[in-house]
Each structure stands twice: as structure tokens, then as C-alpha cells.
PDB file of C-alpha atoms in Angstrom:
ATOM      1  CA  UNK A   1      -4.730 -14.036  13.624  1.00  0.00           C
ATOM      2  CA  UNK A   2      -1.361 -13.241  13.325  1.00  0.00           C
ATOM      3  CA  UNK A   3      -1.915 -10.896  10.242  1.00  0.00           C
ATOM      4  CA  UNK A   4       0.188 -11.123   7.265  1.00  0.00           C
ATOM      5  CA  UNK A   5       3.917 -12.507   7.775  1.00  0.00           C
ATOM      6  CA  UNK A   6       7.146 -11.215   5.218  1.00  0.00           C
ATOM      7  CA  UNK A   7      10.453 -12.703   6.155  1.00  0.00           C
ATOM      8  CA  UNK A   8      13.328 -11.417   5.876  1.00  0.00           C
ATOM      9  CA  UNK A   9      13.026  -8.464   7.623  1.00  0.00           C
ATOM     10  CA  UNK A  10      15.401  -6.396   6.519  1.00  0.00           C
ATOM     11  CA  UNK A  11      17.805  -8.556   3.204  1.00  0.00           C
ATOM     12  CA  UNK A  12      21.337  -6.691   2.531  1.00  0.00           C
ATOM     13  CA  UNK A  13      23.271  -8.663  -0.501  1.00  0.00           C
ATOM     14  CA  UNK A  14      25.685  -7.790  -3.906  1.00  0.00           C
ATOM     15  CA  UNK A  15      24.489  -6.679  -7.081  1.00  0.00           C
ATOM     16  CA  UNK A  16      24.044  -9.528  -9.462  1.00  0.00           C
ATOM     17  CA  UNK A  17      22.739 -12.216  -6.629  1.00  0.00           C
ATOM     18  CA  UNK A  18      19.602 -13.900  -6.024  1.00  0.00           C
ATOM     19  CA  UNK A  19      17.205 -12.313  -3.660  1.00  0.00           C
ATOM     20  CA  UNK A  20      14.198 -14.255  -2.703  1.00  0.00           C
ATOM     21  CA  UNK A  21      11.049 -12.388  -0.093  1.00  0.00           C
ATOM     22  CA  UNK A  22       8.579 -14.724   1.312  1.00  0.00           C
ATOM     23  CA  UNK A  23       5.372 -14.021   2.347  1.00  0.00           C
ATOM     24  CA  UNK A  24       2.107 -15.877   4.619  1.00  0.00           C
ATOM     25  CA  UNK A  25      -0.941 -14.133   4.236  1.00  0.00           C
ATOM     26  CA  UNK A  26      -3.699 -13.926   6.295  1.00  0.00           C
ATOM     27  CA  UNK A  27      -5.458 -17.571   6.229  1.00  0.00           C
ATOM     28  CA  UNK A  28      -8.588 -17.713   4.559  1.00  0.00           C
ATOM     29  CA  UNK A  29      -7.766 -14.538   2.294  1.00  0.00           C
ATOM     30  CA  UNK A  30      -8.010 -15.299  -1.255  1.00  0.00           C
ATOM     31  CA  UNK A  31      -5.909 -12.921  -2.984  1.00  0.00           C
ATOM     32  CA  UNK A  32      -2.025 -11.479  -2.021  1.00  0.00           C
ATOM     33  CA  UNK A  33      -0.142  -8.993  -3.298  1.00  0.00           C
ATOM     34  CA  UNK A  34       2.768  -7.524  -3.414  1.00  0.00           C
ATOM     35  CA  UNK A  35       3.826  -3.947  -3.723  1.00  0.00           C
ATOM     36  CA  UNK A  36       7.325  -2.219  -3.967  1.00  0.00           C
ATOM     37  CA  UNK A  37       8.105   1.296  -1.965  1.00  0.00           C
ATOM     38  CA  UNK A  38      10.021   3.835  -2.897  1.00  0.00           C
ATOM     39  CA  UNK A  39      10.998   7.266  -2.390  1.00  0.00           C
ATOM     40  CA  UNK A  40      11.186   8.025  -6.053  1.00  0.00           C
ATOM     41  CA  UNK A  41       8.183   6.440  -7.055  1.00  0.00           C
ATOM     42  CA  UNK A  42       5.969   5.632  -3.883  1.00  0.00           C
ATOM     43  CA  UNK A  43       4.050   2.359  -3.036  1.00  0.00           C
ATOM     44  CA  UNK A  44       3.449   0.283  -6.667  1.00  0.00           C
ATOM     45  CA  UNK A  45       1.542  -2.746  -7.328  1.00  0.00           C
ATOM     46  CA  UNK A  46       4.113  -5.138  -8.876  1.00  0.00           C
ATOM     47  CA  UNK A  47       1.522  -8.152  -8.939  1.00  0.00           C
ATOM     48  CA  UNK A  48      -1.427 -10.043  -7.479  1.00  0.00           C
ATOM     49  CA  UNK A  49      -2.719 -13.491  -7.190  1.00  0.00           C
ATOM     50  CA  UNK A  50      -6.362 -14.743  -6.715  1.00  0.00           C
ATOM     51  CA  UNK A  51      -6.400 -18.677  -5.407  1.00  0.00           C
ATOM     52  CA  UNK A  52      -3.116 -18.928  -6.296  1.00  0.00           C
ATOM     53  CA  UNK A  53      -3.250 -17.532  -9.557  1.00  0.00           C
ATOM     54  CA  UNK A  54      -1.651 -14.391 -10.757  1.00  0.00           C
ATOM     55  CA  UNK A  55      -3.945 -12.360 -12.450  1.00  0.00           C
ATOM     56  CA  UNK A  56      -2.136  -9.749 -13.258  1.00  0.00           C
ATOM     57  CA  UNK A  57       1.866  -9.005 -13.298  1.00  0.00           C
ATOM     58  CA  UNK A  58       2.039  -5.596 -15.493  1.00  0.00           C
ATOM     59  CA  UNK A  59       3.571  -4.202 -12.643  1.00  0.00           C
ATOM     60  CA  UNK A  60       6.574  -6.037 -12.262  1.00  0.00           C
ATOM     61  CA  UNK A  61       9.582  -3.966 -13.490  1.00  0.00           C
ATOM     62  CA  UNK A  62      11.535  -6.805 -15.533  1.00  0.00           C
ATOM     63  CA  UNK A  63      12.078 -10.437 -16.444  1.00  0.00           C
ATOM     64  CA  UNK A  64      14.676 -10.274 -13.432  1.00  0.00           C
ATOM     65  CA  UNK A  65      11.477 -10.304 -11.078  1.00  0.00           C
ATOM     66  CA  UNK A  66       9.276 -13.538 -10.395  1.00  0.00           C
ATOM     67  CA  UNK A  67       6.439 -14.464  -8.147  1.00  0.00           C
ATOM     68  CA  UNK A  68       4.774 -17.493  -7.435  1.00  0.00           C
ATOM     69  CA  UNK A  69       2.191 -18.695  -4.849  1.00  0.00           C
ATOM     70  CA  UNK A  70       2.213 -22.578  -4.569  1.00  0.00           C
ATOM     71  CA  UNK A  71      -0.559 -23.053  -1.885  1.00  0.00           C
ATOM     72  CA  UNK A  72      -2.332 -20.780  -0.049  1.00  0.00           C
ATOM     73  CA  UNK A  73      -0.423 -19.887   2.698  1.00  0.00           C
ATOM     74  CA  UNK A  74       2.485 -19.099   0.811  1.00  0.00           C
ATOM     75  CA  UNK A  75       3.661 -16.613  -2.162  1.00  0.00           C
ATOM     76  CA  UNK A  76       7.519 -15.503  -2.688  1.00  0.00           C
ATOM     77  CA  UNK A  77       8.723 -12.760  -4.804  1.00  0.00           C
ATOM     78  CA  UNK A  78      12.130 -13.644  -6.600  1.00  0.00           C
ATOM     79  CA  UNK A  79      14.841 -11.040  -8.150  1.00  0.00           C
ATOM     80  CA  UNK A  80      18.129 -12.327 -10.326  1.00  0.00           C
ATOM     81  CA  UNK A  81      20.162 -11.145 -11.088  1.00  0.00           C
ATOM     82  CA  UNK A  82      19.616  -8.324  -8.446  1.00  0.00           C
ATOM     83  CA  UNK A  83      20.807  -4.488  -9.205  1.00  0.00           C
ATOM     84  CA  UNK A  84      20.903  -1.651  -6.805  1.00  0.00           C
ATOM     85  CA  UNK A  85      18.584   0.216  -8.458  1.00  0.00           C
ATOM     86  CA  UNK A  86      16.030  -3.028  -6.969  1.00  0.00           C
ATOM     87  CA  UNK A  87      16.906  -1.273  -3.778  1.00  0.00           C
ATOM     88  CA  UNK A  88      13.612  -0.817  -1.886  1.00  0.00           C
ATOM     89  CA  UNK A  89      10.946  -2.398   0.531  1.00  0.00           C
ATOM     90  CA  UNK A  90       8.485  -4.565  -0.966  1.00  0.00           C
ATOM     91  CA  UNK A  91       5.347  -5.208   0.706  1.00  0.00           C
ATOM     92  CA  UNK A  92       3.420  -8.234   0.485  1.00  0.00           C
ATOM     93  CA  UNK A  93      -0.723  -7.827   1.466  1.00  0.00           C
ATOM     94  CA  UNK A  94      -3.727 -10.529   1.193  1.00  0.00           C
ATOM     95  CA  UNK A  95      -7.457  -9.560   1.274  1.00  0.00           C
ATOM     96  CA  UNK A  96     -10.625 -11.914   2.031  1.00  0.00           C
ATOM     97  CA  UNK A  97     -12.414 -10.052  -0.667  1.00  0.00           C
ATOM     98  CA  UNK A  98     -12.557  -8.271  -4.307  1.00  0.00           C
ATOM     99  CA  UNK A  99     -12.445  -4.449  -4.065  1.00  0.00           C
ATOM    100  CA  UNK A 100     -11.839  -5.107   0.301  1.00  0.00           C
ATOM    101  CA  UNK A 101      -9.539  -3.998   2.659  1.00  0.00           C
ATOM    102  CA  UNK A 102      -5.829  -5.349   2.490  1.00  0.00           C
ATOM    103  CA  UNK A 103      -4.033  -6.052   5.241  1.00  0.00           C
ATOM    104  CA  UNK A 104      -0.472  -5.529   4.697  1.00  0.00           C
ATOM    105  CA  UNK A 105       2.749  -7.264   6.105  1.00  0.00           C
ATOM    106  CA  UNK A 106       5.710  -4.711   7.569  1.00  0.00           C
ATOM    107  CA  UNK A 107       7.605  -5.350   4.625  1.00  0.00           C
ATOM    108  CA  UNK A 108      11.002  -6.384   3.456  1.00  0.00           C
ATOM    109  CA  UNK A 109      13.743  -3.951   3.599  1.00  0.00           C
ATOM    110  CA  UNK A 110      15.850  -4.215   0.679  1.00  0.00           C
ATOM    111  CA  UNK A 111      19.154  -3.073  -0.264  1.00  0.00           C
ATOM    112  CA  UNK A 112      21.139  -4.536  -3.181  1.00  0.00           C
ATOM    113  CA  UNK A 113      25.012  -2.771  -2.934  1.00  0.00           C
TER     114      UNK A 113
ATOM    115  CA  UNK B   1      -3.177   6.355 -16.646  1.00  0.00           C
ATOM    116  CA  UNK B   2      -4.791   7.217 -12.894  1.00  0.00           C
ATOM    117  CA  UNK B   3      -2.847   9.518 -11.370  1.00  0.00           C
ATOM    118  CA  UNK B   4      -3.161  10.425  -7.157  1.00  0.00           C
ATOM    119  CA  UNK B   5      -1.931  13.389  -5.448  1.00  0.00           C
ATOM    120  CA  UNK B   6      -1.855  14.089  -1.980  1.00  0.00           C
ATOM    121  CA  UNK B   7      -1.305  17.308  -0.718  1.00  0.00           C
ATOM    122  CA  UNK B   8       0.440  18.859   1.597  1.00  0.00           C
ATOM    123  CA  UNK B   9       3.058  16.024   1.759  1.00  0.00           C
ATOM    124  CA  UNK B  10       4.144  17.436   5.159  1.00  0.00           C
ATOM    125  CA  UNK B  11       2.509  19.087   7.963  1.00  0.00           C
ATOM    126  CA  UNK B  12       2.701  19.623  11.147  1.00  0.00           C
ATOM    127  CA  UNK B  13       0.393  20.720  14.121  1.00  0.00           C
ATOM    128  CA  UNK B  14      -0.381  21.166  18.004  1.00  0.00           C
ATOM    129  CA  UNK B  15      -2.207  18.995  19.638  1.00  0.00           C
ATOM    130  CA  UNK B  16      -5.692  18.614  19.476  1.00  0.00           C
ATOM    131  CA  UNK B  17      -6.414  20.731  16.876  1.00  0.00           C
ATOM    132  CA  UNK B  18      -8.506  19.630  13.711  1.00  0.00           C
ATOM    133  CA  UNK B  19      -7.272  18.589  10.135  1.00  0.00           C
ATOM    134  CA  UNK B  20      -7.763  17.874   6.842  1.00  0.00           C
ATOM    135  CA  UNK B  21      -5.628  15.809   4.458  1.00  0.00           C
ATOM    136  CA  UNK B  22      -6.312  15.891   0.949  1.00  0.00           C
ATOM    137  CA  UNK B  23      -6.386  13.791  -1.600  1.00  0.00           C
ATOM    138  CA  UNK B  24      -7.369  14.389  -5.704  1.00  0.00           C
ATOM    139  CA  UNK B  25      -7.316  11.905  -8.617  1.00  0.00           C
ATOM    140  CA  UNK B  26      -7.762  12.137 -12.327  1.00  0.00           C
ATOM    141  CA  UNK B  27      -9.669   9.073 -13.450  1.00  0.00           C
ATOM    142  CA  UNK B  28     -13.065   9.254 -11.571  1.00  0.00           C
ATOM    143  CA  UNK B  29     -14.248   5.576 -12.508  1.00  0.00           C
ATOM    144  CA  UNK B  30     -13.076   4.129  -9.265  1.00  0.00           C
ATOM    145  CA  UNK B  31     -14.474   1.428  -7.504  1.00  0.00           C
ATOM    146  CA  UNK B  32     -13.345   2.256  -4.149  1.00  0.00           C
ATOM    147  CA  UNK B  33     -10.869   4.717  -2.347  1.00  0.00           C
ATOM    148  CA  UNK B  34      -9.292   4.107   0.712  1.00  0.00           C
ATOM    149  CA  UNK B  35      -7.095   5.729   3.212  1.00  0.00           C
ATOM    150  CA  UNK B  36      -4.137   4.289   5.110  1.00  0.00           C
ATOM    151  CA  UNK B  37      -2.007   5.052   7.788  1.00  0.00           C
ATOM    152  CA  UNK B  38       1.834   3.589   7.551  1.00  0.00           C
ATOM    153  CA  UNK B  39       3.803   4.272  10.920  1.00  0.00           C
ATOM    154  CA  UNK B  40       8.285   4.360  10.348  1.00  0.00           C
ATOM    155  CA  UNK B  41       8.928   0.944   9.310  1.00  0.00           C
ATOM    156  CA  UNK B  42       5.743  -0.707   9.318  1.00  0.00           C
ATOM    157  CA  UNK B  43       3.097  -1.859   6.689  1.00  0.00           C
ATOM    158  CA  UNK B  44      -0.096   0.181   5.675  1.00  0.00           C
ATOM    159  CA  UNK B  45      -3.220  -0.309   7.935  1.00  0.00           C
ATOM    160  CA  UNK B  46      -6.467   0.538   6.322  1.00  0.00           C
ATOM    161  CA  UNK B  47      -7.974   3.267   8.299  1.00  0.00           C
ATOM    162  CA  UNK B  48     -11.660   3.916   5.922  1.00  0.00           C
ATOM    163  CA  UNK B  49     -12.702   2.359   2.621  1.00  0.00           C
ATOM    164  CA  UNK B  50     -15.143   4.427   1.086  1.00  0.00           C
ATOM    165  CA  UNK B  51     -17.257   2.608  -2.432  1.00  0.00           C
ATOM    166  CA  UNK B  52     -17.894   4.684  -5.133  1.00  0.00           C
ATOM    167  CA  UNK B  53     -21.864   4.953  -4.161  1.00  0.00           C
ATOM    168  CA  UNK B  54     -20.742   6.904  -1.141  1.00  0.00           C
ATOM    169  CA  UNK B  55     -19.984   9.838   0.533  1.00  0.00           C
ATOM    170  CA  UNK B  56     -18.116   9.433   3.363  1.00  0.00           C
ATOM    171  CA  UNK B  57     -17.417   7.188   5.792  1.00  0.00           C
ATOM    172  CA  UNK B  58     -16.491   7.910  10.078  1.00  0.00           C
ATOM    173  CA  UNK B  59     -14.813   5.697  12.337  1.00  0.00           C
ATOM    174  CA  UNK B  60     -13.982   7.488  15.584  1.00  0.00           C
ATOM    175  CA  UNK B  61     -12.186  10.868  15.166  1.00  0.00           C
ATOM    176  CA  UNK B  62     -12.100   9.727  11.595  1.00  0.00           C
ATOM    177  CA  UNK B  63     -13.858  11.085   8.573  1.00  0.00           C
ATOM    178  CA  UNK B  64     -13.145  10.311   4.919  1.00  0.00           C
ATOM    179  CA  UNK B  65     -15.137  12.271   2.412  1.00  0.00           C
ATOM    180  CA  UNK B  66     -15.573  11.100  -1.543  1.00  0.00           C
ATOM    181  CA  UNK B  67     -16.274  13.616  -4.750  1.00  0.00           C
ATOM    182  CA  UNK B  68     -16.199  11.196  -7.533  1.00  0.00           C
ATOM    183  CA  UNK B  69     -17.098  13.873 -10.290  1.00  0.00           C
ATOM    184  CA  UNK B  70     -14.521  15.869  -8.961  1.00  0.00           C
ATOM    185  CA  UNK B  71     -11.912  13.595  -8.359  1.00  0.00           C
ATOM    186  CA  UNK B  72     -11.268  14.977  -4.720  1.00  0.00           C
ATOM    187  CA  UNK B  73     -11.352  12.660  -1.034  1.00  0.00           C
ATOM    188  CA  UNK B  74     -10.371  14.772   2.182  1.00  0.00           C
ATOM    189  CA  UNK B  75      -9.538  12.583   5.517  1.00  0.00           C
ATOM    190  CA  UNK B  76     -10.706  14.684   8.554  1.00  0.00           C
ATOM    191  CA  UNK B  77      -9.518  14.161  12.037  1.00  0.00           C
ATOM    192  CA  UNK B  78     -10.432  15.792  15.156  1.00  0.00           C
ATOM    193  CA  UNK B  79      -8.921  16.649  17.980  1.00  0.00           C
ATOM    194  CA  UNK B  80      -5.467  15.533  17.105  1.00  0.00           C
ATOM    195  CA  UNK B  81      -3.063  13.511  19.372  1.00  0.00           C
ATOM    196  CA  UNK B  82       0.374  12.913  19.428  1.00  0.00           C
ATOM    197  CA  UNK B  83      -0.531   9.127  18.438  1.00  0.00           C
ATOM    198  CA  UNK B  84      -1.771  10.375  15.113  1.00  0.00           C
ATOM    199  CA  UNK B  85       1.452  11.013  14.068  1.00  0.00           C
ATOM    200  CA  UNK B  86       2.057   8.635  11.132  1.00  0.00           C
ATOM    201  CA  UNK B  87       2.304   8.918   7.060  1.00  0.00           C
ATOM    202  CA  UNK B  88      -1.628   8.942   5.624  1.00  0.00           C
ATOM    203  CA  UNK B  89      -2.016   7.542   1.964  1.00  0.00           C
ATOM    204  CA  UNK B  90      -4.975   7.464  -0.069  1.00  0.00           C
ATOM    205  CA  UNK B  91      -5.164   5.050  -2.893  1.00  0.00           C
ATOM    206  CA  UNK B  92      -7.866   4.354  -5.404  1.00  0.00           C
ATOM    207  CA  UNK B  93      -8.817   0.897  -6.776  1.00  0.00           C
ATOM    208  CA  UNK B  94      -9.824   1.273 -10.711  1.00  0.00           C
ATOM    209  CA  UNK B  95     -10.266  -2.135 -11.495  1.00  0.00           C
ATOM    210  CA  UNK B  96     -10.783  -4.392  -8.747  1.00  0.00           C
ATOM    211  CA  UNK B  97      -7.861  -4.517  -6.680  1.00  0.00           C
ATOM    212  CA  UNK B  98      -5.331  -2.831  -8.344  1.00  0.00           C
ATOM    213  CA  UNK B  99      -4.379   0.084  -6.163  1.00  0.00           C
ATOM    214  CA  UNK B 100      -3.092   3.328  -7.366  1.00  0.00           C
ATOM    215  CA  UNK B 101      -1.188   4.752  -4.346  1.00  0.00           C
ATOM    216  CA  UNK B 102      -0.485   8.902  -3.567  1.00  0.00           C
ATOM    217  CA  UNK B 103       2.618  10.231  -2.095  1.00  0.00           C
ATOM    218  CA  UNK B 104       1.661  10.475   1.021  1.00  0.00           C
ATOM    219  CA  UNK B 105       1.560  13.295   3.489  1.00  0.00           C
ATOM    220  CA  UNK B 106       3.184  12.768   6.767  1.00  0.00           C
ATOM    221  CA  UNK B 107       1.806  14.312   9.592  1.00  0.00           C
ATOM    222  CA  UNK B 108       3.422  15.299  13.086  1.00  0.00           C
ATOM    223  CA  UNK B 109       1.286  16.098  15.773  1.00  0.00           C
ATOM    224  CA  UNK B 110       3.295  17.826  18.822  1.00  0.00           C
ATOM    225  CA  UNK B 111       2.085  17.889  22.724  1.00  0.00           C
TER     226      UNK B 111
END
């Protein structure tokens, strides 16, 4: 398998535009997440879907972020407007189980100027 | 709130000598802790999960100890290599999936 997929790589764009991070997870893994990274404030669960579904968001910083996962091989994570302060790589990682190992992406590289 | 610390958050060592990494946590009703490895500019790989029922766990040079009551994990490895040189992050799952992530401590292991 060719593990869990995050495009862009690396996203460099202005303060106050749209930034949108896709992710493919691992086929047959029922529930993706994604995480932000930070030096400030380490690796944080910003939310996490099961079939789909997000079941539960309380991590996501603002209104300015949304996620969505329309099918199963596909979830993106959307900031606007973007600020700097959004800087930061965001993770996304599925995992076959409850309570199992995830297997992460390499991440986005983010940096809002 | 669970809170994870991982200490030291640095440290380096020769080659092939023995170490521990520790990790401590306030909340002891975890389901699960686990231990990652995160090399510059990758994503985490899952190195041990260990349940709440257990002990420890061992894959290879690779052991990850559990004291629920006291809140405390330790990741041993032995005989060091240069190829071990990577950040190592515990992280504890309190309610199914939702997992509270240390600082880190990133280790460099010189030939």
C-alpha cells in the first residue's frame, strides 16, 4: 500500500487567502485524522472522522478552519481567510481500527506570510 | 485536561550504548499509549502501542514499559545506532482515538 498520501507538500501563500490540504488515507481504514505541528504547541488533534463522519472537531482552532471527507478515499482540511499565525504542518493519519495504530502522511508544510 | 511530558527533550549519545526515554502523564484513565518515531520532515511512524492491561511491549531493540497508577511509560533501546537518530513521541489515547501528544525528545546517536 502506498500508505497515507497529503498533497501539497510544502503550500507558501498571503495572509487572508484560501488554503486547502488534501489527504488519501490508507484504503480500507475507517477513520482519518488530522493533526497540526508546531513548535509552540507540539502535534494537536484538530479533528477526526469515522466512515466519513466527523466525530469530533473540538480541536480545530476557529470557524476559519473546515474539514470534510466526501468518500472514503478522500478528506481535505480548508483555512479562510488564512493568517500567519496558521503557519505550521498539518498532518493528516487514517487507522483500520478504534484505539489502533495510525499511520500518518509526511505532512503539509505550511506557511501563510 | 491530560497533560504529557517527555523528558529530556534532547540527548545525545555514542553509539551502541543503551537508553531510556521517558515519558509521564497526569490523567491515568488511558486506553492506550503509544510511542512514535518522526524523522526531519516526515510523518510519525508508530514504533509500540502498549493497552492499558499491559506492561510493556518489545519489538527488536525496542522496549516500551507502562505504569498506569503512576502515570509514567519509559521507551528502552539497546545498543544504539546511528539510524536511531530521530525525534521519539509518546502520546496517550483517553478516549478512543483522540491522542494527546508530548514534546518530544530528539535523540542523536553519533558513530
Amino acid at each position: 500500500d502506498a500508505g497515507v498520501i497529503q498533497s501539497p507538500r510544502h503550500e507558501v501563500t498571503e495572509m487572508g487567502q484560501e488554503v486547502t490540504l488534501r489527504c488519501k488515507p490508507i484504503s480500507g481504514h475507517d477513520y482519518l485524522f488530522w493533526y497540526r505541528q508546531t513548535m509552540m504547541r507540539g502535534l494537536e488533534l484538530l479533528i477526526y472522522f469515522n466512515n466519513n463522519v466527523p466525530i469530533d472537531d473540538s480541536g480545530m482552532p476557529e470557524d476559519r478552519f473546515s474539514a470534510k471527507m466526501p468518500n472514503a478515499s478522500f478528506s481535505t482540511l480548508k483555512i479562510q481567510p488564512s493568517e500567519p499565525r496558521d503557519s505550521a504542518v498539518y498532518f493528516c493519519a487514517s487507522s483500520p481500527i478504534l484505539q489502533g495504530k495510525e499511520h500518518f502522511g509526511d505532512g503539509t508544510r505550511l506557511s501563510i506570510l | 485536561k491530560q497533560e504529557v511530558t517527555q523528558i529530556p527533550a534532547a540527548l545525545s549519545v555514542p553509539e551502541g550504548e543503551n537508553l531510556v526515554l521517558n515519558c509521564s502523564f497526569t490523567d491515568s484513565a488511558i486506553y492506550n499509549l503509544q510511542w512514535f518515531r518522526q524523522d526531519p520532515g516526515k510523518g510519525l511512524t508508530s514504533l509500540l502501542l502498549i493497552q492499558s492491561s499491559q506492561r510493556e511491549q518489545t519489538s527488536g531493540r525496542l522496549n516500551a514499559s507502562l505504569d498506569k497508577s503512576s502515570g509514567r511509560s519509559t521507551l528502552y533501546i539497546a545498543a544504539s545506532q546511528p539510524g536511531d537518530s530521530a525525534t521519539y513521541l509518546c502520546a496517550v489515547d483517553n478516549a478512543g482515538n483522540m491522542l494527546t501528544f508530548g514534546g518530544g525528545t530528539r535523540l542523536m546517536v553519533k558513530p
